[in-house]
PDB file of C-alpha atoms in Angstrom:
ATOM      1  CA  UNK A   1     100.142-251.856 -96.301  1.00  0.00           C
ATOM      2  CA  UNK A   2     102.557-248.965 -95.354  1.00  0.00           C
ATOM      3  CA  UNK A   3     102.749-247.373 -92.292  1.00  0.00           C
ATOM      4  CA  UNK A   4     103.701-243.644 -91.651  1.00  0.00           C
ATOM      5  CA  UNK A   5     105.814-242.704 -89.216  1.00  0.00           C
ATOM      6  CA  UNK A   6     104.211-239.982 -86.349  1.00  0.00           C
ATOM      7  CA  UNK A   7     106.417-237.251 -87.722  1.00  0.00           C
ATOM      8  CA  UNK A   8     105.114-237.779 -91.086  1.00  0.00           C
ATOM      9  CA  UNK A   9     101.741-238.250 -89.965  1.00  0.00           C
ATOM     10  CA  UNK A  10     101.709-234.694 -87.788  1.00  0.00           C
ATOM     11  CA  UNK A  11     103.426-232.799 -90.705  1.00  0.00           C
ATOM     12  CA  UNK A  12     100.736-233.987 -92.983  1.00  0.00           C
ATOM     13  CA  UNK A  13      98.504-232.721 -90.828  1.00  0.00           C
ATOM     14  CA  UNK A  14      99.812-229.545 -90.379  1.00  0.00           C
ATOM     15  CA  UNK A  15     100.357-229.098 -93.920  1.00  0.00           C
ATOM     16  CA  UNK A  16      96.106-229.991 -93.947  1.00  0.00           C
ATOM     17  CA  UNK A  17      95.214-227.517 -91.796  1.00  0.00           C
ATOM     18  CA  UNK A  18      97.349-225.125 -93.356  1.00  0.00           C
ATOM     19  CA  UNK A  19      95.287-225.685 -96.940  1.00  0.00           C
ATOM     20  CA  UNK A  20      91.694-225.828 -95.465  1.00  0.00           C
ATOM     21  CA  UNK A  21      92.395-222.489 -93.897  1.00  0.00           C
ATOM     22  CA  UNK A  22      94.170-221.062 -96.956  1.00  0.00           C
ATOM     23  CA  UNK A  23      91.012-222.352 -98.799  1.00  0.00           C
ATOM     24  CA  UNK A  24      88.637-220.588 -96.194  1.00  0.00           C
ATOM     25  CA  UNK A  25      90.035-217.547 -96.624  1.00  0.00           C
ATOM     26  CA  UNK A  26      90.095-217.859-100.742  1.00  0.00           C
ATOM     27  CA  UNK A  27      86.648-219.008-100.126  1.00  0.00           C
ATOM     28  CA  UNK A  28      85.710-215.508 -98.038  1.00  0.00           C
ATOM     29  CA  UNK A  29      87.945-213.699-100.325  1.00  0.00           C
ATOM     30  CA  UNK A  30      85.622-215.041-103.414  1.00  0.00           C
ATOM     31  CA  UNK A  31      82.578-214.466-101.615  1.00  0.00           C
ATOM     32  CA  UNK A  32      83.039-211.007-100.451  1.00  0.00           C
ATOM     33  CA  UNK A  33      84.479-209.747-104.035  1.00  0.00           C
ATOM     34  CA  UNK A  34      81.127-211.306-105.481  1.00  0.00           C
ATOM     35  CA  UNK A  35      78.763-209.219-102.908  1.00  0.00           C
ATOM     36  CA  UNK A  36      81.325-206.227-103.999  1.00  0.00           C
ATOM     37  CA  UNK A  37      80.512-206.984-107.998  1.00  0.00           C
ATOM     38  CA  UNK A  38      77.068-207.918-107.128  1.00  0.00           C
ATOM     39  CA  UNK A  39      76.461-204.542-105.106  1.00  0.00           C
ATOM     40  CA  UNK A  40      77.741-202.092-107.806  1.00  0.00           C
ATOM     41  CA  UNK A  41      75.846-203.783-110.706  1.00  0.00           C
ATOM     42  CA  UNK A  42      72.923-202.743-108.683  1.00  0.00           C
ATOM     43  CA  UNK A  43      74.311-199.384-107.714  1.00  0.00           C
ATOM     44  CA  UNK A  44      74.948-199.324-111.933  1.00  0.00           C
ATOM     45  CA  UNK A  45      71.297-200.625-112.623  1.00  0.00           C
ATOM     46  CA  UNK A  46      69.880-198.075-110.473  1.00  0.00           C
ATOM     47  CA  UNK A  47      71.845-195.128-111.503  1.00  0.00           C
ATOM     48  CA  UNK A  48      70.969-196.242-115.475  1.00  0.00           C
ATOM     49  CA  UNK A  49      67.515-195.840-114.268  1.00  0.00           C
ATOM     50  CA  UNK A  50      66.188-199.274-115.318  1.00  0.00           C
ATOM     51  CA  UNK A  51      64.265-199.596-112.000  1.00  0.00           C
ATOM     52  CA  UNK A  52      63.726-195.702-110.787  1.00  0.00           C
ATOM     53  CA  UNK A  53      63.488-195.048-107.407  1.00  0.00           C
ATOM     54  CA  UNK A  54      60.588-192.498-107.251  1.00  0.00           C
ATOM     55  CA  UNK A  55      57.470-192.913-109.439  1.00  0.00           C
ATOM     56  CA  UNK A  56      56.760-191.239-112.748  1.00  0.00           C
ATOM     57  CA  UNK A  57      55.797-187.920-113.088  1.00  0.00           C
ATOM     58  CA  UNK A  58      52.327-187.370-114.213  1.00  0.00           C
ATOM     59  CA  UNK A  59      52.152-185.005-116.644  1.00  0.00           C
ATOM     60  CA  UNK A  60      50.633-181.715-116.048  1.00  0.00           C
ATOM     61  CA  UNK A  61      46.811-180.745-116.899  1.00  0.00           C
ATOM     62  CA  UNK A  62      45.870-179.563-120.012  1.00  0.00           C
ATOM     63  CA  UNK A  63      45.221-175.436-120.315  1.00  0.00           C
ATOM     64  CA  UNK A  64      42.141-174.247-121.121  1.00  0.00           C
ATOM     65  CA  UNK A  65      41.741-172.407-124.211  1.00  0.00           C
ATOM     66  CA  UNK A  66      41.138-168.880-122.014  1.00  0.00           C
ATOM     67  CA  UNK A  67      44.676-169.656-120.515  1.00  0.00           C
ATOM     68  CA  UNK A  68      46.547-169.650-124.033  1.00  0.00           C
ATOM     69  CA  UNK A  69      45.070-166.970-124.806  1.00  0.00           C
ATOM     70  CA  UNK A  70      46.115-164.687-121.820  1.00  0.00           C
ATOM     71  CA  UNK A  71      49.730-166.133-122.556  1.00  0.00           C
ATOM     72  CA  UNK A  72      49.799-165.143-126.487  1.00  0.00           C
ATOM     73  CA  UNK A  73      48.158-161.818-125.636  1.00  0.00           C
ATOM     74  CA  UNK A  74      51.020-161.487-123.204  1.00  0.00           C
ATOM     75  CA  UNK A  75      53.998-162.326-125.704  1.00  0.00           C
ATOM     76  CA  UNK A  76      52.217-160.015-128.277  1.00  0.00           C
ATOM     77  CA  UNK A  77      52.676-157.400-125.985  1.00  0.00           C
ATOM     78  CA  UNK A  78      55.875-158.104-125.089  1.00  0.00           C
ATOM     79  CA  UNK A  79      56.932-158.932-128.471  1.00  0.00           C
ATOM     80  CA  UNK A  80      55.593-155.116-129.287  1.00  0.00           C
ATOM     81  CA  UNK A  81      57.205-153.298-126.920  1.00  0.00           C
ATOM     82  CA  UNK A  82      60.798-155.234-127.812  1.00  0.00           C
ATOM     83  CA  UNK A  83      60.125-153.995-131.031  1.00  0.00           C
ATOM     84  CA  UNK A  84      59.204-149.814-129.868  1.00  0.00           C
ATOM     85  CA  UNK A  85      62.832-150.288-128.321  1.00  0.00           C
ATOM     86  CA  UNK A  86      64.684-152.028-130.831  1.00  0.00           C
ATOM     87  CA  UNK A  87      63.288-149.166-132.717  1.00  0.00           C
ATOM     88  CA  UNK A  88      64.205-146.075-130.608  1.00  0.00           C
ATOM     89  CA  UNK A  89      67.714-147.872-130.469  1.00  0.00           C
ATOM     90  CA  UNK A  90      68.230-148.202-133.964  1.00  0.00           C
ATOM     91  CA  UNK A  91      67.298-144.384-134.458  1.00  0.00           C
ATOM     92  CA  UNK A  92      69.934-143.472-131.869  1.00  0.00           C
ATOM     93  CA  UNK A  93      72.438-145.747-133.595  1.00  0.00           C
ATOM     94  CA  UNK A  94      71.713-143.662-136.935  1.00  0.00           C
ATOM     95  CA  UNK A  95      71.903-140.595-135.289  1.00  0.00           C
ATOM     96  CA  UNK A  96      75.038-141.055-133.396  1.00  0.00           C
ATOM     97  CA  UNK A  97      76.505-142.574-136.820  1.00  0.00           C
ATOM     98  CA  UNK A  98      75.456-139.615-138.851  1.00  0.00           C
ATOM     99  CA  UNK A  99      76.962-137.472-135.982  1.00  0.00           C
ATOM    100  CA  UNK A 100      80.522-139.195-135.763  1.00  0.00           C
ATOM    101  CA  UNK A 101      80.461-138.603-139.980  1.00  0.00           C
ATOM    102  CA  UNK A 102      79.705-135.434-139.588  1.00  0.00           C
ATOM    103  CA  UNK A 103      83.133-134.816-136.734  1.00  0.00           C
ATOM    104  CA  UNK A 104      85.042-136.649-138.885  1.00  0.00           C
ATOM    105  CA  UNK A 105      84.245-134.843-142.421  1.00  0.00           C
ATOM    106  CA  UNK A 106      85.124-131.114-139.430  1.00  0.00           C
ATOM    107  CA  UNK A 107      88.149-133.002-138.698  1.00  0.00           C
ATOM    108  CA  UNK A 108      89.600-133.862-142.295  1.00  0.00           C
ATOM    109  CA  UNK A 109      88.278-130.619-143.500  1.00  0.00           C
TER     110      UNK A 109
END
């Protein structure tokens, strides 16, 4: 059996105490980074909407038939007084083309 001398023996166990607490702190170090990853997979989970936060939707009721109506009688009338316009434009535009031929047949003239 071999003895160690004190000043071995307290260096030793300095040098100990000097690895357990380095290995504490890799230990809080490790544990803390996997909350971190662990925290932001659920922030990524979330935000990729594989558990939604608020409930679904439900879907809106059905129209009645008297309501589609209304709304196609409406866009027919729209649609017909688009067209009355894009009409009365279109007969400006000819007139105001026939008018700058006519200026420029005065001026060449």
């Amino acid at each position: 059996m071999r003895l160690v001398s004190a000043a071995k023996y307290a260096a030793l166990q300095l040098r100990l105490q000097r690895v357990e607490q380095a290995r504490e702190k890799a230990e809080k170090t490790a544990a803390e980074r996997q909350a971190t990853i662990t925290r932001q997979a659920e922030e990524i989970r979330r935000l990729r909407d594989e558990r939604p936060d608020s409930p679904v939707e439900t879907p809106a009721p059905v129209r009645g038939d008297a309501e589609l109506r209304r709304q196609l009688d409406l866009a027919r009338r729209q649609l017909r007084e688009l067209g009355a316009r894009v009409d009365d434009l279109q007969a400006s535009h000819v007139a105001d083309t026939r008018e700058l031929h006519d200026l420029r047949q005065g001026v060449t003239s």
